[in-house]
Amino acid sequence: MKKITIFLFAVCVCILPVSAQASKEDMKELQKFSQFYNYLTNAYIDTLNSSELVEAAIRNMLSELDPHSAYVSAEEMKSVEENFEANFEGIGIEFNILRDTIFILNTIVGGPAEQVGILPNDRIVNIDGINAVGMKNTEVPKLVRGPRGTSVEVGITRRGVDSILSFRIVRDKIPINTIDAHYRVNDSIGYIKINRFAATTVNELIESLNDLEGVTSIILDLRGNGGGFMDQGIEVSNQFLERGSLIVWMEGRAVKRQDFVAKKNPKYPTGKLIILVDEFSASSSEIVAGAVQDWDRGLIIGRRTFGKGTIQRQFTLVDGSAARITIARYHTPTGRVIQRPYEQGNRQNYYANFSRRIISGEDIEQNDSIPYYTLRSSRIVYGGGGITPDIFVARDTTYFSDYRALLIRNGILNEYTVNYIDRNRNTILSRYPDFDDFEKNFVVDDTMTEELIESGKNRGISYDSYGFTKSGNEIKTQIKAMIAQRLWNSNEYYKITNKYLDPEFSKAVEVLENWSRYGEGIYF
């Protein structure tokens, strides 16, 4: 799913030797191209920008291949390196430009864009009144990044919505931490959420596991995790699988089969394990989920993953730009191909199919998938693209309403929470000195909801009694969680939202507490 550069560029890049040599036919075609280029630059009626021509040629050639091969300009490469090494200030989105349109691939959990309700697959059409259609990858960060506390207004188009949606986003510092939260659900269950796989992920995971020492069950949340460094996915898998276990293998036309196995003793070798996934879990997330499932080490709960199972090698070009070329497919230990089917040169259809899947709330059609058998219990698992969970949990839309969406999109929910804390921080902390007391006793009361409704009216959002009736509980819970996050940290945010708003999390707790019913054939 992670195709190109963005604010936090997450893509499995594996630097491997490629030994294929150019054939005589290849050399003939290269000479043809060089001949054409010379004719063009020497004879064309107007002055040409050679740099733009070459970049356009490279981009167009790659667009005729698979959906994940990509060109990254020299300026974009600087952004890529920065995003994995340091904090930056912006709105917290991952994007790609496809056919002159800015597609949002993901939002950083807890970041400004997510807090106002921007969603993956939204399209940005204007930024502070400037038409964004046709912008280059390098132009977008210059407009959406900026000092913390400043704001930017973006216009969004969303599938199924006729009008352009307007969002006002206050920029903030975007952290590089890859673990959003880890905490004890109770004395026996620990929860860890990984948002992507970057250079520090396995170290962060080990620290989290150390903090959770003594629990006998782990919920590893990979929902919304679009991937990242392949080696980190392998090392994360190693924390749950015994030394010597095959984690993933890959093979391509010019790349001989290469196996990646667990090289160390795992940090969490025994204990119950649940991995949460959804349709936005991709790449390295699928490596982890696939390996754990194939070895019967834990259960996968949620919805079928994205299905990004190809590996790109980065080839640096003379000007500092790079071509990321797909060189191999990777396979789970049982041999399942994770990459979902695609038609070369038809990226638009590839992502449109994914959009249709999200909109339809696709259930799992096992009849269309290929059965495989796990390595220890011979349970049936499914290939055919992505990782099919052991226990399916449909997306919960019961509390969605247009009114709630307007409050979030226009930043009213976030703005109200910030203002409420500014007015009441000392009172809250004196009345609820710790989070446990706050979680049990703090109530978003009628006065607060009336203030929120009035804030919406002041921004042109009329009160919708039906929408509030449908979404009121979710709105109140979200406000409470956002207050907790700002008073303490993101652990407290997830403690509230997981407990009161998250059916996948609730299912995971139920499974762990009734393991004899669900966990047959799983080794822990």
Protein backbone atom coordinates (compact mmCIF):
# COMPACT_ATOMS: atom_id res chain seq x y z
CA MET A 1 0.00 0.00 0.00
CA LYS A 2 2.88 2.36 0.68
CA LYS A 3 3.89 3.33 -2.81
CA ILE A 4 5.92 6.45 -2.76
CA THR A 5 7.32 9.26 -0.71
CA ILE A 6 5.19 11.06 1.81
CA PHE A 7 5.45 12.57 5.23
CA LEU A 8 6.31 9.22 6.73
CA PHE A 9 7.40 7.05 3.83
CA ALA A 10 6.68 3.43 4.74
CA VAL A 11 7.63 0.83 2.18
CA CYS A 12 9.45 -2.49 2.32
CA VAL A 13 12.80 -1.72 0.69
CA CYS A 14 15.23 -4.61 0.57
CA ILE A 15 18.70 -3.90 -0.80
CA LEU A 16 19.64 -7.08 -2.59
CA PRO A 17 22.04 -7.99 -5.41
CA VAL A 18 20.48 -8.32 -8.82
CA SER A 19 22.59 -10.23 -11.28
CA ALA A 20 20.53 -10.06 -14.49
CA GLN A 21 22.50 -8.76 -17.49
CA ALA A 22 21.08 -6.79 -20.39
CA SER A 23 20.35 -8.90 -23.46
CA LYS A 24 21.17 -7.89 -27.01
CA GLU A 25 17.51 -7.00 -27.50
CA ASP A 26 17.61 -4.79 -24.41
CA MET A 27 20.70 -3.01 -25.74
CA LYS A 28 18.99 -2.44 -29.08
CA GLU A 29 15.98 -0.84 -27.37
CA LEU A 30 18.28 1.32 -25.22
CA GLN A 31 20.06 2.55 -28.35
CA LYS A 32 16.66 3.29 -29.89
CA PHE A 33 15.65 5.36 -26.89
CA SER A 34 18.96 7.24 -26.87
CA GLN A 35 18.63 7.91 -30.59
CA PHE A 36 15.10 9.26 -30.12
CA TYR A 37 16.18 11.47 -27.24
CA ASN A 38 19.00 12.99 -29.31
CA TYR A 39 16.63 13.70 -32.20
CA LEU A 40 14.12 15.28 -29.84
CA THR A 41 16.54 17.56 -28.00
CA ASN A 42 18.35 18.64 -31.18
CA ALA A 43 15.40 19.13 -33.52
CA TYR A 44 12.33 20.08 -31.48
CA ILE A 45 10.86 23.50 -32.29
CA ASP A 46 11.05 24.89 -28.74
CA THR A 47 13.58 24.75 -25.93
CA LEU A 48 13.11 21.63 -23.81
CA ASN A 49 13.65 21.01 -20.10
CA SER A 50 15.75 17.85 -20.25
CA SER A 51 15.38 17.12 -16.53
CA GLU A 52 11.59 17.20 -16.69
CA LEU A 53 11.55 15.06 -19.83
CA VAL A 54 13.73 12.36 -18.28
CA GLU A 55 11.74 12.31 -15.03
CA ALA A 56 8.48 12.07 -16.97
CA ALA A 57 9.87 9.20 -19.04
CA ILE A 58 10.98 7.29 -15.94
CA ARG A 59 7.69 7.86 -14.14
CA ASN A 60 5.66 6.78 -17.15
CA MET A 61 7.72 3.63 -17.66
CA LEU A 62 7.26 2.63 -14.04
CA SER A 63 3.52 3.40 -14.24
CA GLU A 64 3.22 0.65 -16.85
CA LEU A 65 4.46 -1.93 -14.36
CA ASP A 66 3.15 -3.08 -10.96
CA PRO A 67 1.43 -0.69 -8.52
CA HIS A 68 4.42 -0.38 -6.19
CA SER A 69 7.39 0.41 -8.44
CA ALA A 70 8.03 4.14 -8.13
CA TYR A 71 10.32 7.05 -8.90
CA VAL A 72 11.52 9.30 -6.06
CA SER A 73 13.07 12.65 -6.98
CA ALA A 74 16.22 13.97 -5.32
CA GLU A 75 14.19 16.44 -3.24
CA GLU A 76 11.74 13.73 -2.22
CA MET A 77 14.63 11.52 -1.14
CA LYS A 78 15.74 14.18 1.35
CA SER A 79 12.24 14.17 2.81
CA VAL A 80 12.22 10.38 3.01
CA GLU A 81 15.47 10.29 4.98
CA GLU A 82 14.31 13.09 7.28
CA ASN A 83 11.04 11.40 8.06
CA PHE A 84 12.74 8.31 9.42
CA GLU A 85 15.35 10.18 11.44
CA ALA A 86 13.75 13.17 13.15
CA ASN A 87 10.57 14.86 14.26
CA PHE A 88 8.94 17.36 11.97
CA GLU A 89 6.03 19.74 12.24
CA GLY A 90 3.04 19.40 9.97
CA ILE A 91 -0.42 17.84 9.72
CA GLY A 92 0.55 14.15 9.85
CA ILE A 93 -0.48 12.58 6.54
CA GLU A 94 1.04 10.07 4.18
CA PHE A 95 0.18 10.80 0.56
CA ASN A 96 0.91 9.90 -3.01
CA ILE A 97 0.12 11.67 -6.26
CA LEU A 98 -1.70 9.54 -8.81
CA ARG A 99 -2.84 11.05 -12.10
CA ASP A 100 -2.36 14.61 -10.81
CA THR A 101 -4.43 13.92 -7.69
CA ILE A 102 -3.17 13.88 -4.09
CA PHE A 103 -4.36 10.63 -2.52
CA ILE A 104 -4.04 10.34 1.25
CA LEU A 105 -2.65 6.90 1.99
CA ASN A 106 -2.75 7.17 5.74
CA THR A 107 -2.95 9.56 8.67
CA ILE A 108 -0.54 9.51 11.59
CA VAL A 109 -2.33 8.16 14.63
CA GLY A 110 -3.08 10.99 17.02
CA GLY A 111 -1.87 13.52 14.48
CA PRO A 112 -3.70 16.71 13.52
CA ALA A 113 -5.19 15.34 10.28
CA GLU A 114 -6.59 12.24 11.97
CA GLN A 115 -8.08 14.30 14.78
CA VAL A 116 -10.19 16.37 12.40
CA GLY A 117 -11.42 13.28 10.56
CA ILE A 118 -9.33 13.04 7.40
CA LEU A 119 -9.36 9.43 6.16
CA PRO A 120 -7.16 7.21 4.02
CA ASN A 121 -8.10 7.48 0.35
CA ASP A 122 -9.37 11.04 0.67
CA ARG A 123 -8.14 13.34 -2.11
CA ILE A 124 -6.75 16.83 -1.47
CA VAL A 125 -8.01 19.27 -4.10
CA ASN A 126 -6.96 22.60 -2.57
CA ILE A 127 -4.62 23.85 0.16
CA ASP A 128 -5.28 27.28 1.66
CA GLY A 129 -7.32 28.15 -1.41
CA ILE A 130 -4.59 27.05 -3.84
CA ASN A 131 -5.64 24.46 -6.43
CA ALA A 132 -3.80 21.24 -5.53
CA VAL A 133 -4.70 19.29 -8.67
CA GLY A 134 -1.54 18.76 -10.69
CA MET A 135 0.85 19.53 -7.83
CA LYS A 136 4.12 17.65 -7.60
CA ASN A 137 5.15 15.55 -4.61
CA THR A 138 7.73 18.17 -3.71
CA GLU A 139 5.22 21.02 -3.67
CA VAL A 140 2.73 19.52 -1.22
CA PRO A 141 4.98 19.39 1.90
CA LYS A 142 5.92 23.04 1.43
CA LEU A 143 2.26 23.98 1.84
CA VAL A 144 1.09 21.57 4.54
CA ARG A 145 4.18 21.64 6.73
CA GLY A 146 4.82 24.62 8.95
CA PRO A 147 5.45 25.77 12.50
CA ARG A 148 3.55 24.10 15.29
CA GLY A 149 0.35 25.97 16.18
CA THR A 150 -0.20 27.46 12.74
CA SER A 151 -3.15 26.26 10.71
CA VAL A 152 -3.84 25.20 7.16
CA GLU A 153 -7.18 24.66 5.40
CA VAL A 154 -7.51 21.81 2.93
CA GLY A 155 -10.34 20.88 0.60
CA ILE A 156 -11.04 17.17 0.38
CA THR A 157 -13.08 15.04 -1.99
CA ARG A 158 -14.30 11.72 -0.65
CA ARG A 159 -15.91 8.83 -2.49
CA GLY A 160 -19.67 8.85 -1.93
CA VAL A 161 -19.74 12.56 -0.99
CA ASP A 162 -20.80 14.98 -3.72
CA SER A 163 -19.39 18.22 -2.33
CA ILE A 164 -15.87 19.25 -1.39
CA LEU A 165 -15.22 18.83 2.33
CA SER A 166 -13.27 21.56 4.06
CA PHE A 167 -10.93 20.83 7.00
CA ARG A 168 -9.03 23.33 9.13
CA ILE A 169 -5.97 21.65 10.63
CA VAL A 170 -3.66 23.05 13.29
CA ARG A 171 -0.10 21.89 12.65
CA ASP A 172 1.74 20.04 15.39
CA LYS A 173 4.93 18.12 15.99
CA ILE A 174 4.77 14.73 14.31
CA PRO A 175 6.68 12.12 16.32
CA ILE A 176 8.77 9.35 14.84
CA ASN A 177 7.80 6.84 17.53
CA THR A 178 6.34 3.74 15.92
CA ILE A 179 4.52 2.42 18.99
CA ASP A 180 1.50 4.56 19.81
CA ALA A 181 0.56 2.81 23.03
CA HIS A 182 1.37 -0.07 25.33
CA TYR A 183 -0.43 -0.77 28.59
CA ARG A 184 -1.85 -3.48 30.83
CA VAL A 185 -5.48 -4.20 30.04
CA ASN A 186 -5.63 -6.21 33.26
CA ASP A 187 -3.23 -8.33 35.30
CA SER A 188 -2.88 -10.95 32.55
CA ILE A 189 -3.34 -9.05 29.24
CA GLY A 190 -1.01 -6.50 27.66
CA TYR A 191 -1.76 -4.29 24.66
CA ILE A 192 0.77 -2.91 22.13
CA LYS A 193 -0.07 -0.79 19.07
CA ILE A 194 2.54 -0.41 16.29
CA ASN A 195 1.73 2.27 13.72
CA ARG A 196 4.53 1.48 11.23
CA PHE A 197 7.86 -0.31 10.93
CA ALA A 198 10.83 2.06 11.09
CA ALA A 199 14.41 1.78 12.30
CA THR A 200 13.49 1.85 16.00
CA THR A 201 10.46 -0.45 15.99
CA VAL A 202 11.94 -3.66 17.37
CA ASN A 203 13.75 -1.75 20.14
CA GLU A 204 10.51 0.02 21.05
CA LEU A 205 8.72 -3.34 21.07
CA ILE A 206 11.27 -4.91 23.40
CA GLU A 207 10.96 -1.93 25.76
CA SER A 208 7.17 -2.28 25.69
CA LEU A 209 7.39 -6.01 26.42
CA ASN A 210 9.75 -5.27 29.29
CA ASP A 211 7.22 -2.82 30.73
CA LEU A 212 4.51 -5.48 30.40
CA GLU A 213 6.57 -8.22 32.02
CA GLY A 214 4.38 -10.68 33.88
CA VAL A 215 1.39 -10.66 31.55
CA THR A 216 0.41 -14.01 30.05
CA SER A 217 -1.35 -12.62 26.96
CA ILE A 218 -0.48 -9.96 24.39
CA ILE A 219 -2.75 -8.09 21.96
CA LEU A 220 -0.52 -6.77 19.16
CA ASP A 221 -2.45 -4.14 17.21
CA LEU A 222 -1.30 -3.73 13.58
CA ARG A 223 -4.49 -2.10 12.30
CA GLY A 224 -3.79 0.83 10.00
CA ASN A 225 -0.10 -0.14 9.87
CA GLY A 226 0.90 0.15 6.22
CA GLY A 227 4.34 -1.39 6.65
CA GLY A 228 7.84 0.04 6.46
CA PHE A 229 11.24 -1.59 6.82
CA MET A 230 11.11 -5.27 5.99
CA ASP A 231 13.94 -6.15 8.40
CA GLN A 232 11.94 -4.66 11.27
CA GLY A 233 8.93 -6.80 10.34
CA ILE A 234 11.19 -9.85 10.45
CA GLU A 235 12.71 -8.87 13.81
CA VAL A 236 9.30 -8.14 15.31
CA SER A 237 8.17 -11.62 14.20
CA ASN A 238 11.28 -13.02 15.86
CA GLN A 239 10.12 -11.68 19.23
CA PHE A 240 7.29 -14.25 19.15
CA LEU A 241 8.79 -17.13 17.13
CA GLU A 242 11.54 -19.54 18.13
CA ARG A 243 15.06 -19.19 16.76
CA GLY A 244 15.33 -20.96 13.40
CA SER A 245 11.67 -20.45 12.44
CA LEU A 246 11.15 -19.41 8.83
CA ILE A 247 9.46 -15.99 8.89
CA VAL A 248 9.19 -15.06 5.22
CA TRP A 249 10.83 -15.99 1.93
CA MET A 250 11.12 -14.15 -1.34
CA GLU A 251 11.86 -14.89 -4.93
CA GLY A 252 11.86 -13.01 -8.24
CA ARG A 253 12.98 -13.38 -11.83
CA ALA A 254 16.43 -11.95 -11.08
CA VAL A 255 16.47 -12.82 -7.37
CA LYS A 256 17.02 -16.38 -6.21
CA ARG A 257 14.92 -17.65 -3.33
CA GLN A 258 16.06 -16.19 -0.04
CA ASP A 259 14.76 -17.36 3.32
CA PHE A 260 14.56 -15.10 6.36
CA VAL A 261 14.54 -16.97 9.65
CA ALA A 262 14.39 -16.01 13.33
CA LYS A 263 18.02 -15.56 14.37
CA LYS A 264 17.56 -14.80 18.06
CA ASN A 265 15.73 -16.17 21.04
CA PRO A 266 12.33 -14.45 21.20
CA LYS A 267 11.47 -11.90 23.88
CA TYR A 268 7.94 -13.36 24.20
CA PRO A 269 8.40 -17.08 23.45
CA THR A 270 5.35 -18.28 25.35
CA GLY A 271 1.99 -16.79 26.23
CA LYS A 272 -1.22 -16.21 24.33
CA LEU A 273 -0.97 -13.90 21.34
CA ILE A 274 -3.63 -12.02 19.36
CA ILE A 275 -2.79 -9.85 16.35
CA LEU A 276 -5.37 -7.27 15.25
CA VAL A 277 -5.40 -6.39 11.53
CA ASP A 278 -7.64 -4.55 9.10
CA GLU A 279 -7.77 -3.60 5.42
CA PHE A 280 -5.07 -0.94 5.98
CA SER A 281 -2.56 -3.43 7.46
CA ALA A 282 0.02 -4.01 4.75
CA SER A 283 3.53 -5.10 3.86
CA SER A 284 5.60 -5.72 7.03
CA SER A 285 2.37 -6.01 9.04
CA GLU A 286 1.40 -8.86 6.75
CA ILE A 287 4.79 -10.51 7.22
CA VAL A 288 4.26 -10.53 11.00
CA ALA A 289 0.64 -11.69 10.86
CA GLY A 290 1.36 -14.33 8.23
CA ALA A 291 4.31 -15.82 10.11
CA VAL A 292 2.47 -15.94 13.43
CA GLN A 293 -0.56 -17.52 11.77
CA ASP A 294 1.42 -20.08 9.77
CA TRP A 295 3.32 -21.25 12.84
CA ASP A 296 0.12 -21.49 14.93
CA ARG A 297 1.70 -19.07 17.39
CA GLY A 298 -1.37 -16.85 17.76
CA LEU A 299 -4.75 -15.89 16.35
CA ILE A 300 -5.42 -13.12 13.84
CA ILE A 301 -8.57 -11.03 14.46
CA GLY A 302 -10.12 -8.33 12.29
CA ARG A 303 -10.49 -7.99 8.52
CA ARG A 304 -8.47 -9.18 5.52
CA THR A 305 -5.28 -7.15 5.11
CA PHE A 306 -4.39 -4.95 2.15
CA GLY A 307 -2.30 -7.48 0.22
CA LYS A 308 1.02 -5.70 -0.45
CA GLY A 309 3.49 -8.52 -0.90
CA THR A 310 6.20 -7.24 -3.24
CA ILE A 311 9.68 -5.99 -2.45
CA GLN A 312 11.25 -2.91 -3.97
CA ARG A 313 14.96 -2.36 -4.42
CA GLN A 314 16.15 1.23 -4.41
CA PHE A 315 18.49 2.16 -7.26
CA THR A 316 20.14 5.56 -6.72
CA LEU A 317 20.49 7.71 -9.83
CA VAL A 318 23.19 10.27 -10.66
CA ASP A 319 21.31 13.33 -9.39
CA GLY A 320 20.42 11.83 -6.00
CA SER A 321 16.98 10.64 -7.11
CA ALA A 322 16.06 6.97 -6.96
CA ALA A 323 13.99 4.35 -8.71
CA ARG A 324 12.29 1.83 -6.48
CA ILE A 325 11.80 -1.20 -8.64
CA THR A 326 9.85 -4.30 -7.64
CA ILE A 327 12.26 -7.22 -7.71
CA ALA A 328 10.50 -10.05 -5.87
CA ARG A 329 7.39 -11.32 -4.17
CA TYR A 330 7.46 -12.50 -0.61
CA HIS A 331 5.71 -15.54 0.75
CA THR A 332 4.58 -16.60 4.20
CA PRO A 333 6.20 -19.74 5.68
CA THR A 334 3.48 -21.97 4.17
CA GLY A 335 4.07 -20.45 0.73
CA ARG A 336 1.16 -18.03 0.57
CA VAL A 337 1.66 -15.07 -1.78
CA ILE A 338 0.56 -11.97 0.11
CA GLN A 339 0.38 -9.65 -2.91
CA ARG A 340 -3.17 -9.34 -4.16
CA PRO A 341 -3.69 -9.64 -7.92
CA TYR A 342 -3.10 -6.63 -10.15
CA GLU A 343 -3.02 -5.78 -13.83
CA GLN A 344 0.26 -4.22 -14.95
CA GLY A 345 -0.12 -0.60 -15.95
CA ASN A 346 -3.53 -0.25 -14.32
CA ARG A 347 -2.81 1.28 -10.95
CA GLN A 348 -6.05 3.22 -10.95
CA ASN A 349 -8.09 0.04 -11.04
CA TYR A 350 -5.86 -1.54 -8.37
CA TYR A 351 -6.67 1.21 -5.89
CA ALA A 352 -10.27 1.61 -7.07
CA ASN A 353 -10.88 -2.07 -6.25
CA PHE A 354 -9.55 -1.40 -2.77
CA SER A 355 -11.85 1.61 -2.39
CA ARG A 356 -14.85 -0.46 -3.43
CA ARG A 357 -13.89 -3.07 -0.88
CA ILE A 358 -13.84 -0.45 1.90
CA ILE A 359 -17.14 1.10 0.88
CA SER A 360 -18.93 -2.24 0.61
CA GLY A 361 -17.69 -3.39 4.03
CA GLU A 362 -16.50 -6.57 2.37
CA ASP A 363 -16.91 -9.79 4.29
CA ILE A 364 -14.53 -12.69 3.75
CA GLU A 365 -15.33 -14.92 0.80
CA GLN A 366 -13.39 -18.05 1.60
CA ASN A 367 -14.57 -19.76 -1.56
CA ASP A 368 -12.50 -17.35 -3.64
CA SER A 369 -9.33 -17.93 -1.63
CA ILE A 370 -6.68 -20.63 -1.82
CA PRO A 371 -6.46 -22.98 1.20
CA TYR A 372 -3.11 -23.69 2.87
CA TYR A 373 -2.32 -25.66 6.03
CA THR A 374 -0.46 -24.32 9.04
CA LEU A 375 2.86 -25.84 9.98
CA ARG A 376 2.09 -27.27 13.41
CA SER A 377 -1.65 -27.89 13.65
CA SER A 378 -2.54 -28.20 9.95
CA ARG A 379 -5.31 -25.64 10.37
CA ILE A 380 -6.65 -24.19 7.13
CA VAL A 381 -5.51 -20.63 6.35
CA TYR A 382 -6.13 -18.75 3.13
CA GLY A 383 -4.01 -17.19 0.40
CA GLY A 384 -5.16 -15.27 -2.64
CA GLY A 385 -3.98 -11.84 -1.47
CA GLY A 386 -3.58 -10.41 2.02
CA ILE A 387 -3.84 -12.24 5.32
CA THR A 388 -7.29 -13.60 6.08
CA PRO A 389 -7.97 -13.41 9.84
CA ASP A 390 -8.91 -16.44 11.90
CA ILE A 391 -11.79 -14.46 13.41
CA PHE A 392 -13.55 -11.85 11.28
CA VAL A 393 -14.96 -8.68 12.86
CA ALA A 394 -16.95 -6.37 10.57
CA ARG A 395 -16.33 -2.63 10.59
CA ASP A 396 -18.63 -0.98 13.15
CA THR A 397 -20.60 1.89 11.58
CA THR A 398 -23.47 2.02 14.05
CA TYR A 399 -22.46 5.38 15.51
CA PHE A 400 -21.59 7.14 12.22
CA SER A 401 -23.64 10.22 11.34
CA ASP A 402 -23.22 13.25 9.10
CA TYR A 403 -23.44 15.52 12.13
CA ARG A 404 -20.57 13.76 13.89
CA ALA A 405 -18.54 13.85 10.67
CA LEU A 406 -19.07 17.62 10.34
CA LEU A 407 -17.97 18.25 13.92
CA ILE A 408 -14.80 16.24 13.38
CA ARG A 409 -14.01 17.47 9.88
CA ASN A 410 -14.25 21.09 10.87
CA GLY A 411 -12.05 20.57 13.90
CA ILE A 412 -14.86 21.35 16.34
CA LEU A 413 -14.30 18.25 18.48
CA ASN A 414 -10.58 18.87 18.74
CA GLU A 415 -10.97 22.61 19.20
CA TYR A 416 -13.56 22.18 21.94
CA THR A 417 -11.39 19.67 23.80
CA VAL A 418 -8.37 21.99 23.70
CA ASN A 419 -10.42 24.94 24.92
CA TYR A 420 -12.07 22.87 27.64
CA ILE A 421 -8.71 21.73 28.98
CA ASP A 422 -7.36 25.29 28.87
CA ARG A 423 -10.26 26.39 31.06
CA ASN A 424 -10.43 23.39 33.37
CA ARG A 425 -7.02 21.67 33.54
CA ASN A 426 -6.31 22.45 37.20
CA THR A 427 -9.87 21.62 38.25
CA ILE A 428 -9.79 18.26 36.47
CA LEU A 429 -6.40 17.27 37.89
CA SER A 430 -7.37 18.27 41.42
CA ARG A 431 -10.64 16.36 41.20
CA TYR A 432 -9.15 13.34 39.39
CA PRO A 433 -5.50 13.09 40.49
CA ASP A 434 -4.79 9.96 38.43
CA PHE A 435 -6.11 8.39 35.25
CA ASP A 436 -7.89 5.49 36.96
CA ASP A 437 -10.00 7.95 38.95
CA PHE A 438 -10.63 10.02 35.80
CA GLU A 439 -11.62 6.97 33.74
CA LYS A 440 -14.09 5.74 36.36
CA ASN A 441 -15.68 9.02 37.38
CA PHE A 442 -15.25 11.76 34.79
CA VAL A 443 -18.43 12.27 32.72
CA VAL A 444 -18.91 14.38 29.62
CA ASP A 445 -22.14 15.93 30.89
CA ASP A 446 -24.98 17.86 29.26
CA THR A 447 -23.28 21.18 29.87
CA MET A 448 -20.25 20.04 27.90
CA THR A 449 -22.31 18.68 25.02
CA GLU A 450 -24.34 21.91 24.89
CA GLU A 451 -21.07 23.86 24.69
CA LEU A 452 -19.89 21.58 21.89
CA ILE A 453 -23.16 22.03 19.99
CA GLU A 454 -22.91 25.80 20.39
CA SER A 455 -19.31 25.73 19.14
CA GLY A 456 -20.56 23.94 16.04
CA LYS A 457 -23.31 26.51 15.49
CA ASN A 458 -20.75 29.32 15.73
CA ARG A 459 -18.90 27.66 12.87
CA GLY A 460 -22.00 27.23 10.74
CA ILE A 461 -22.85 23.63 11.71
CA SER A 462 -26.53 23.37 12.59
CA TYR A 463 -27.54 21.03 15.39
CA ASP A 464 -28.83 17.68 14.14
CA SER A 465 -30.84 15.93 16.86
CA TYR A 466 -31.00 12.64 14.94
CA GLY A 467 -27.27 12.68 14.28
CA PHE A 468 -26.47 13.48 17.89
CA THR A 469 -28.78 10.72 19.14
CA LYS A 470 -27.00 8.23 16.88
CA SER A 471 -23.46 9.42 17.56
CA GLY A 472 -23.76 11.05 20.99
CA ASN A 473 -22.16 8.24 22.97
CA GLU A 474 -19.23 8.03 20.57
CA ILE A 475 -18.78 11.82 20.60
CA LYS A 476 -18.75 11.93 24.41
CA THR A 477 -16.34 9.00 24.63
CA GLN A 478 -14.07 10.60 22.05
CA ILE A 479 -13.98 13.87 23.98
CA LYS A 480 -13.16 12.01 27.19
CA ALA A 481 -10.37 10.08 25.45
CA MET A 482 -8.92 13.26 23.91
CA ILE A 483 -8.93 14.98 27.29
CA ALA A 484 -7.14 11.98 28.80
CA GLN A 485 -4.56 12.01 26.01
CA ARG A 486 -3.75 15.66 26.58
CA LEU A 487 -3.61 15.33 30.36
CA TRP A 488 -1.57 12.12 30.33
CA ASN A 489 -0.53 10.44 27.06
CA SER A 490 -1.70 8.26 24.19
CA ASN A 491 -1.85 5.15 26.40
CA GLU A 492 -4.78 6.71 28.21
CA TYR A 493 -6.45 7.64 24.93
CA TYR A 494 -6.42 4.00 23.81
CA LYS A 495 -7.46 2.72 27.22
CA ILE A 496 -10.73 4.59 26.74
CA THR A 497 -11.37 4.12 23.02
CA ASN A 498 -10.38 0.44 23.06
CA LYS A 499 -12.63 -0.32 26.00
CA TYR A 500 -15.72 1.60 24.91
CA LEU A 501 -15.58 1.96 21.11
CA ASP A 502 -13.56 -0.90 19.65
CA PRO A 503 -15.29 -4.19 18.74
CA GLU A 504 -12.06 -5.84 17.50
CA PHE A 505 -10.32 -5.10 20.77
CA SER A 506 -13.32 -6.37 22.74
CA LYS A 507 -13.31 -9.55 20.68
CA ALA A 508 -9.61 -10.05 21.37
CA VAL A 509 -10.18 -9.77 25.13
CA GLU A 510 -13.11 -12.18 24.89
CA VAL A 511 -10.99 -14.71 22.98
CA LEU A 512 -8.13 -14.49 25.46
CA GLU A 513 -10.48 -14.95 28.40
CA ASN A 514 -12.16 -17.94 26.72
CA TRP A 515 -9.10 -19.51 25.15
CA SER A 516 -10.33 -23.09 25.41
CA ARG A 517 -13.17 -22.15 23.07
CA TYR A 518 -11.14 -20.30 20.44
CA GLY A 519 -7.51 -21.33 20.76
CA GLU A 520 -7.50 -24.96 19.69
CA GLY A 521 -4.33 -25.73 17.75
CA ILE A 522 -2.54 -22.55 18.85
CA TYR A 523 0.78 -22.99 20.67
CA PHE A 524 1.70 -20.60 23.44
